Amino acid sequence: MSNAKVLPLLEPADEAVAPCCPPLTERPFSAGEAETAARMFKALGDPVRLRLFSAVASHEGGEACVCDISDVGVSQPTVSHHLKKLKEAGLLTSERRGTWVYYRVEPSVLAAMGKLLTTASAT
């Protein structure tokens, strides 16, 4: 007889990966939209986080192993902390493969960020 237990699968903590806000010039933000945008901008307001986000977004193949992006002038635990903050803000997703964690910026996140900072169209 085996002592193995079947563990339930956990759903990702952040179902909504992409920040969802209209362009700033379209209309005033609702409280929820402002909260989402502020969380995103706050996460990107730190130079180390912005460098990490840029390193992931520009990495070949659209994803980067933490081992490839950790050279940003801070210790590895600090890199992990900043990557966690970027994930919490919905800007990055991650996947563990063996020993390493791979991060990616979903295309929908970049599209939403670009849309947020554009002028609303008159169409």
XYZ file of N, CA and C in Angstrom:
369
model
N 0.845 -1.182 0.000
C 0.000 0.000 0.000
C 0.887 1.240 0.000
N 0.491 2.226 -0.750
C 1.284 3.441 -0.905
C 0.777 4.550 0.008
N 1.691 5.388 0.462
C 1.330 6.547 1.265
C 1.206 7.804 0.413
N 1.235 7.659 -0.907
C 1.183 8.814 -1.800
C -0.187 9.475 -1.729
N -0.172 10.791 -1.715
C -1.406 11.563 -1.716
C -1.534 12.283 -3.046
N -2.740 12.424 -3.511
C -2.992 13.210 -4.704
C -3.255 14.636 -4.242
N -2.410 15.542 -4.711
C -2.554 16.942 -4.326
C -3.376 17.681 -5.372
N -4.229 18.593 -4.938
C -5.014 19.356 -5.913
C -4.117 20.326 -6.681
N -4.499 20.593 -7.912
C -3.771 21.568 -8.707
C -4.173 22.963 -8.260
N -3.211 23.839 -8.138
C -3.487 25.212 -7.748
C -3.580 26.085 -8.979
N -4.540 26.961 -8.971
C -4.680 27.923 -10.045
C -3.693 29.054 -9.824
N -3.213 29.703 -10.895
C -2.323 30.843 -10.723
C -2.991 31.922 -9.883
N -2.185 32.604 -9.060
C -2.718 33.629 -8.166
C -3.292 34.804 -8.933
N -2.640 35.204 -10.002
C -3.096 36.353 -10.777
C -3.738 35.871 -12.064
N -5.071 35.761 -12.077
C -5.768 35.335 -13.274
C -5.652 36.402 -14.362
N -5.815 37.663 -13.995
C -5.735 38.746 -14.961
C -4.294 39.218 -15.049
N -3.624 38.805 -16.104
C -2.222 39.159 -16.258
C -2.089 40.584 -16.779
N -2.943 40.966 -17.691
C -2.816 42.259 -18.339
C -3.534 43.352 -17.563
N -2.843 44.464 -17.305
C -3.537 45.603 -16.712
C -4.615 46.076 -17.681
N -5.791 46.318 -17.175
C -6.883 46.693 -18.083
C -7.369 48.100 -17.760
N -6.873 49.035 -18.514
C -7.256 50.420 -18.322
C -7.384 51.073 -19.683
N -8.314 52.019 -19.807
C -8.431 52.745 -21.074
C -7.291 53.744 -21.207
N -7.107 54.305 -22.400
C -6.105 55.371 -22.529
C -6.399 56.500 -21.540
N -5.352 57.122 -21.043
C -5.510 58.194 -20.059
C -6.388 59.330 -20.571
N -6.379 59.554 -21.882
C -7.134 60.672 -22.445
C -8.577 60.319 -22.806
N -8.952 59.050 -22.644
C -10.303 58.622 -23.036
C -11.366 59.100 -22.057
N -11.124 58.878 -20.779
C -12.070 59.258 -19.732
C -11.371 59.120 -18.396
N -11.932 59.680 -17.346
C -11.318 59.494 -16.025
C -11.363 58.016 -15.619
N -10.336 57.583 -14.937
C -10.279 56.201 -14.456
C -11.301 55.966 -13.357
N -11.802 54.752 -13.315
C -12.578 54.317 -12.149
C -11.581 54.031 -11.029
N -12.086 53.830 -9.832
C -11.201 53.524 -8.699
C -10.407 52.244 -8.965
N -11.038 51.221 -9.517
C -10.357 49.952 -9.800
C -9.289 50.094 -10.869
N -9.608 50.856 -11.920
C -8.627 51.077 -12.988
C -7.429 51.863 -12.473
N -7.690 52.860 -11.640
C -6.598 53.647 -11.068
C -5.715 52.782 -10.181
N -6.327 51.881 -9.420
C -5.568 50.969 -8.554
C -4.668 50.062 -9.389
N -5.209 49.529 -10.478
C -4.439 48.649 -11.361
C -3.269 49.387 -12.002
N -3.548 50.576 -12.546
C -2.491 51.350 -13.201
C -1.433 51.791 -12.191
N -1.857 52.199 -11.009
C -0.904 52.640 -9.988
C 0.005 51.498 -9.560
N -0.545 50.297 -9.426
C 0.258 49.130 -9.052
C 1.317 48.852 -10.118
N 0.913 48.971 -11.382
C 1.840 48.744 -12.483
C 2.944 49.806 -12.480
N 2.560 51.078 -12.391
C 3.555 52.148 -12.409
C 4.444 52.115 -11.173
N 3.877 51.758 -10.037
C 4.685 51.669 -8.813
C 5.748 50.585 -8.977
N 5.350 49.445 -9.554
C 6.303 48.356 -9.762
C 7.419 48.784 -10.707
N 7.088 49.557 -11.718
C 8.087 49.996 -12.692
C 8.827 51.244 -12.238
N 8.420 51.833 -11.116
C 9.045 53.053 -10.621
C 10.388 52.842 -9.965
N 10.791 51.613 -9.771
C 12.093 51.301 -9.190
C 13.062 50.993 -10.328
N 14.245 51.614 -10.343
C 15.193 51.389 -11.446
C 15.606 49.926 -11.634
N 15.770 49.195 -10.540
C 16.152 47.781 -10.667
C 15.013 46.990 -11.297
N 13.785 47.251 -10.867
C 12.637 46.542 -11.447
C 12.480 46.886 -12.912
N 12.678 48.137 -13.257
C 12.563 48.541 -14.656
C 13.630 47.846 -15.500
N 14.844 47.723 -14.971
C 15.904 47.006 -15.687
C 15.559 45.525 -15.852
N 15.034 44.917 -14.795
C 14.656 43.505 -14.884
C 13.518 43.305 -15.883
N 12.524 44.177 -15.829
C 11.393 44.092 -16.758
C 11.891 44.229 -18.200
N 12.767 45.192 -18.432
C 13.334 45.405 -19.761
C 14.165 44.202 -20.203
N 14.916 43.624 -19.281
C 15.741 42.456 -19.613
C 14.874 41.274 -20.034
N 13.767 41.072 -19.344
C 12.865 39.975 -19.701
C 12.183 40.283 -21.028
N 11.641 41.484 -21.160
C 10.889 41.847 -22.366
C 11.747 41.796 -23.625
N 13.028 42.138 -23.514
C 13.900 42.191 -24.687
C 14.707 40.919 -24.902
N 14.563 39.943 -24.007
C 15.352 38.717 -24.116
C 14.893 37.894 -25.312
N 15.853 37.238 -25.950
C 15.559 36.399 -27.104
C 14.517 35.336 -26.747
N 13.518 35.205 -27.582
C 12.474 34.215 -27.344
C 11.360 34.717 -26.450
N 11.475 35.917 -25.942
C 10.404 36.489 -25.134
C 10.338 36.020 -23.699
N 11.315 35.238 -23.291
C 11.375 34.815 -21.897
C 12.831 34.720 -21.479
N 13.048 34.836 -20.170
C 14.418 34.816 -19.665
C 14.486 34.009 -18.383
N 15.538 33.227 -18.280
C 15.831 32.503 -17.056
C 16.367 33.510 -16.040
N 16.015 33.321 -14.797
C 16.507 34.225 -13.762
C 18.035 34.254 -13.759
N 18.655 33.157 -14.167
C 20.118 33.110 -14.218
C 20.693 34.041 -15.282
N 19.877 34.420 -16.286
C 20.339 35.291 -17.370
C 20.109 36.769 -17.102
N 19.293 37.105 -16.124
C 18.915 38.510 -15.935
C 19.282 39.050 -14.559
N 20.024 38.300 -13.774
C 20.265 38.695 -12.387
C 21.428 39.658 -12.203
N 22.105 40.026 -13.280
C 23.250 40.934 -13.174
C 22.793 42.386 -13.310
N 22.137 42.886 -12.244
C 21.634 44.270 -12.256
C 22.196 45.074 -11.092
N 23.277 44.579 -10.501
C 23.958 45.336 -9.459
C 23.433 45.152 -8.053
N 22.564 44.163 -7.855
C 22.065 43.873 -6.510
C 22.204 42.366 -6.264
N 22.050 41.954 -5.019
C 22.207 40.536 -4.676
C 21.067 39.698 -5.249
N 21.282 38.400 -5.329
C 20.266 37.491 -5.869
C 18.978 37.542 -5.064
N 19.001 37.563 -3.727
C 17.741 37.674 -2.993
C 16.974 38.965 -3.320
N 17.711 40.038 -3.580
C 17.065 41.303 -3.942
C 16.452 41.207 -5.333
N 17.129 40.536 -6.256
C 16.570 40.299 -7.584
C 15.262 39.520 -7.451
N 15.264 38.477 -6.638
C 14.054 37.671 -6.428
C 12.914 38.516 -5.867
N 13.233 39.390 -4.933
C 12.227 40.282 -4.353
C 11.608 41.176 -5.439
N 12.453 41.762 -6.274
C 11.956 42.654 -7.320
C 11.146 41.894 -8.368
N 11.570 40.692 -8.726
C 10.804 39.887 -9.671
C 9.441 39.523 -9.088
N 9.403 39.249 -7.791
C 8.136 38.959 -7.123
C 7.198 40.161 -7.201
N 7.724 41.355 -6.989
C 6.908 42.571 -7.069
C 6.370 42.780 -8.484
N 7.185 42.495 -9.491
C 6.725 42.616 -10.873
C 5.624 41.593 -11.176
N 5.746 40.402 -10.634
C 4.701 39.387 -10.799
C 3.420 39.811 -10.099
N 3.540 40.325 -8.877
C 2.363 40.758 -8.123
C 1.620 41.881 -8.836
N 2.346 42.708 -9.565
C 1.730 43.802 -10.305
C 1.116 43.323 -11.625
N 1.287 42.044 -11.942
C 0.725 41.493 -13.165
C 1.559 41.753 -14.404
N 2.804 42.183 -14.212
C 3.657 42.523 -15.354
C 4.457 41.335 -15.872
N 4.718 40.353 -15.029
C 5.475 39.166 -15.422
C 4.705 37.913 -15.041
N 4.961 36.854 -15.785
C 4.533 35.518 -15.389
C 5.794 34.679 -15.279
N 5.704 33.556 -14.579
C 6.893 32.721 -14.417
C 6.522 31.256 -14.484
N 7.543 30.464 -14.762
C 7.394 29.014 -14.819
C 8.687 28.386 -14.327
N 8.563 27.480 -13.375
C 9.736 26.767 -12.873
C 10.007 25.579 -13.782
N 11.275 25.470 -14.191
C 11.729 24.331 -14.994
C 12.966 23.782 -14.314
N 12.776 22.734 -13.582
C 13.885 22.154 -12.833
C 14.328 23.107 -11.744
N 15.591 23.494 -11.780
C 16.162 24.385 -10.775
C 15.851 25.845 -11.043
N 15.631 26.208 -12.307
C 15.522 27.611 -12.687
C 14.083 28.057 -12.874
N 13.879 29.351 -12.723
C 12.584 29.968 -12.986
C 12.745 30.847 -14.219
N 11.820 30.685 -15.150
C 11.815 31.468 -16.376
C 10.686 32.490 -16.299
N 10.995 33.730 -16.668
C 10.030 34.825 -16.624
C 9.704 35.271 -18.036
N 8.460 35.728 -18.194
C 8.052 36.258 -19.492
C 7.089 37.413 -19.287
N 7.117 38.331 -20.239
C 6.143 39.416 -20.294
C 5.129 38.999 -21.343
N 3.900 38.839 -20.943
C 2.867 38.454 -21.896
C 2.652 39.595 -22.893
N 2.469 39.270 -24.181
C 2.231 40.323 -25.170
C 1.043 41.215 -24.806
N 0.042 40.655 -24.156
C -1.125 41.456 -23.778
C -0.760 42.543 -22.767
N 0.250 42.299 -21.938
C 0.686 43.300 -20.966
C 1.318 44.480 -21.690
N 2.212 44.196 -22.643
C 2.848 45.278 -23.397
C 1.811 46.053 -24.208
N 0.853 45.344 -24.794
C -0.195 46.020 -25.569
C -1.040 46.914 -24.671
N -1.391 46.415 -23.484
C -2.198 47.207 -22.555
C -1.438 48.430 -22.061
N -0.141 48.267 -21.798
C 0.671 49.400 -21.362
C 0.760 50.450 -22.463
N 0.952 50.003 -23.690
C 1.016 50.935 -24.807
C -0.305 51.660 -25.004
N -1.407 50.926 -24.882
C -2.729 51.522 -25.051
C -2.999 52.564 -23.966
N -2.576 52.272 -22.759
C -2.797 53.184 -21.643
C -2.168 54.539 -21.895
N -1.012 54.554 -22.537
C -0.263 55.787 -22.736
C -0.466 56.430 -24.102
N -1.461 55.966 -24.861
C -1.737 56.569 -26.154
C -2.936 57.506 -26.047
N -3.109 58.288 -27.071
C -4.259 59.177 -27.143
C -5.446 58.383 -27.621
N -6.596 58.588 -26.993
C -7.811 57.886 -27.399
C -8.164 58.288 -28.823
N -8.529 57.317 -29.627
C -8.882 57.611 -31.013
C -10.304 58.156 -31.082
N -10.587 58.890 -32.113
C -11.898 59.503 -32.278
C -12.837 58.616 -33.068
N -12.472 57.344 -33.302
C -13.321 56.455 -34.090
C -14.422 55.858 -33.282
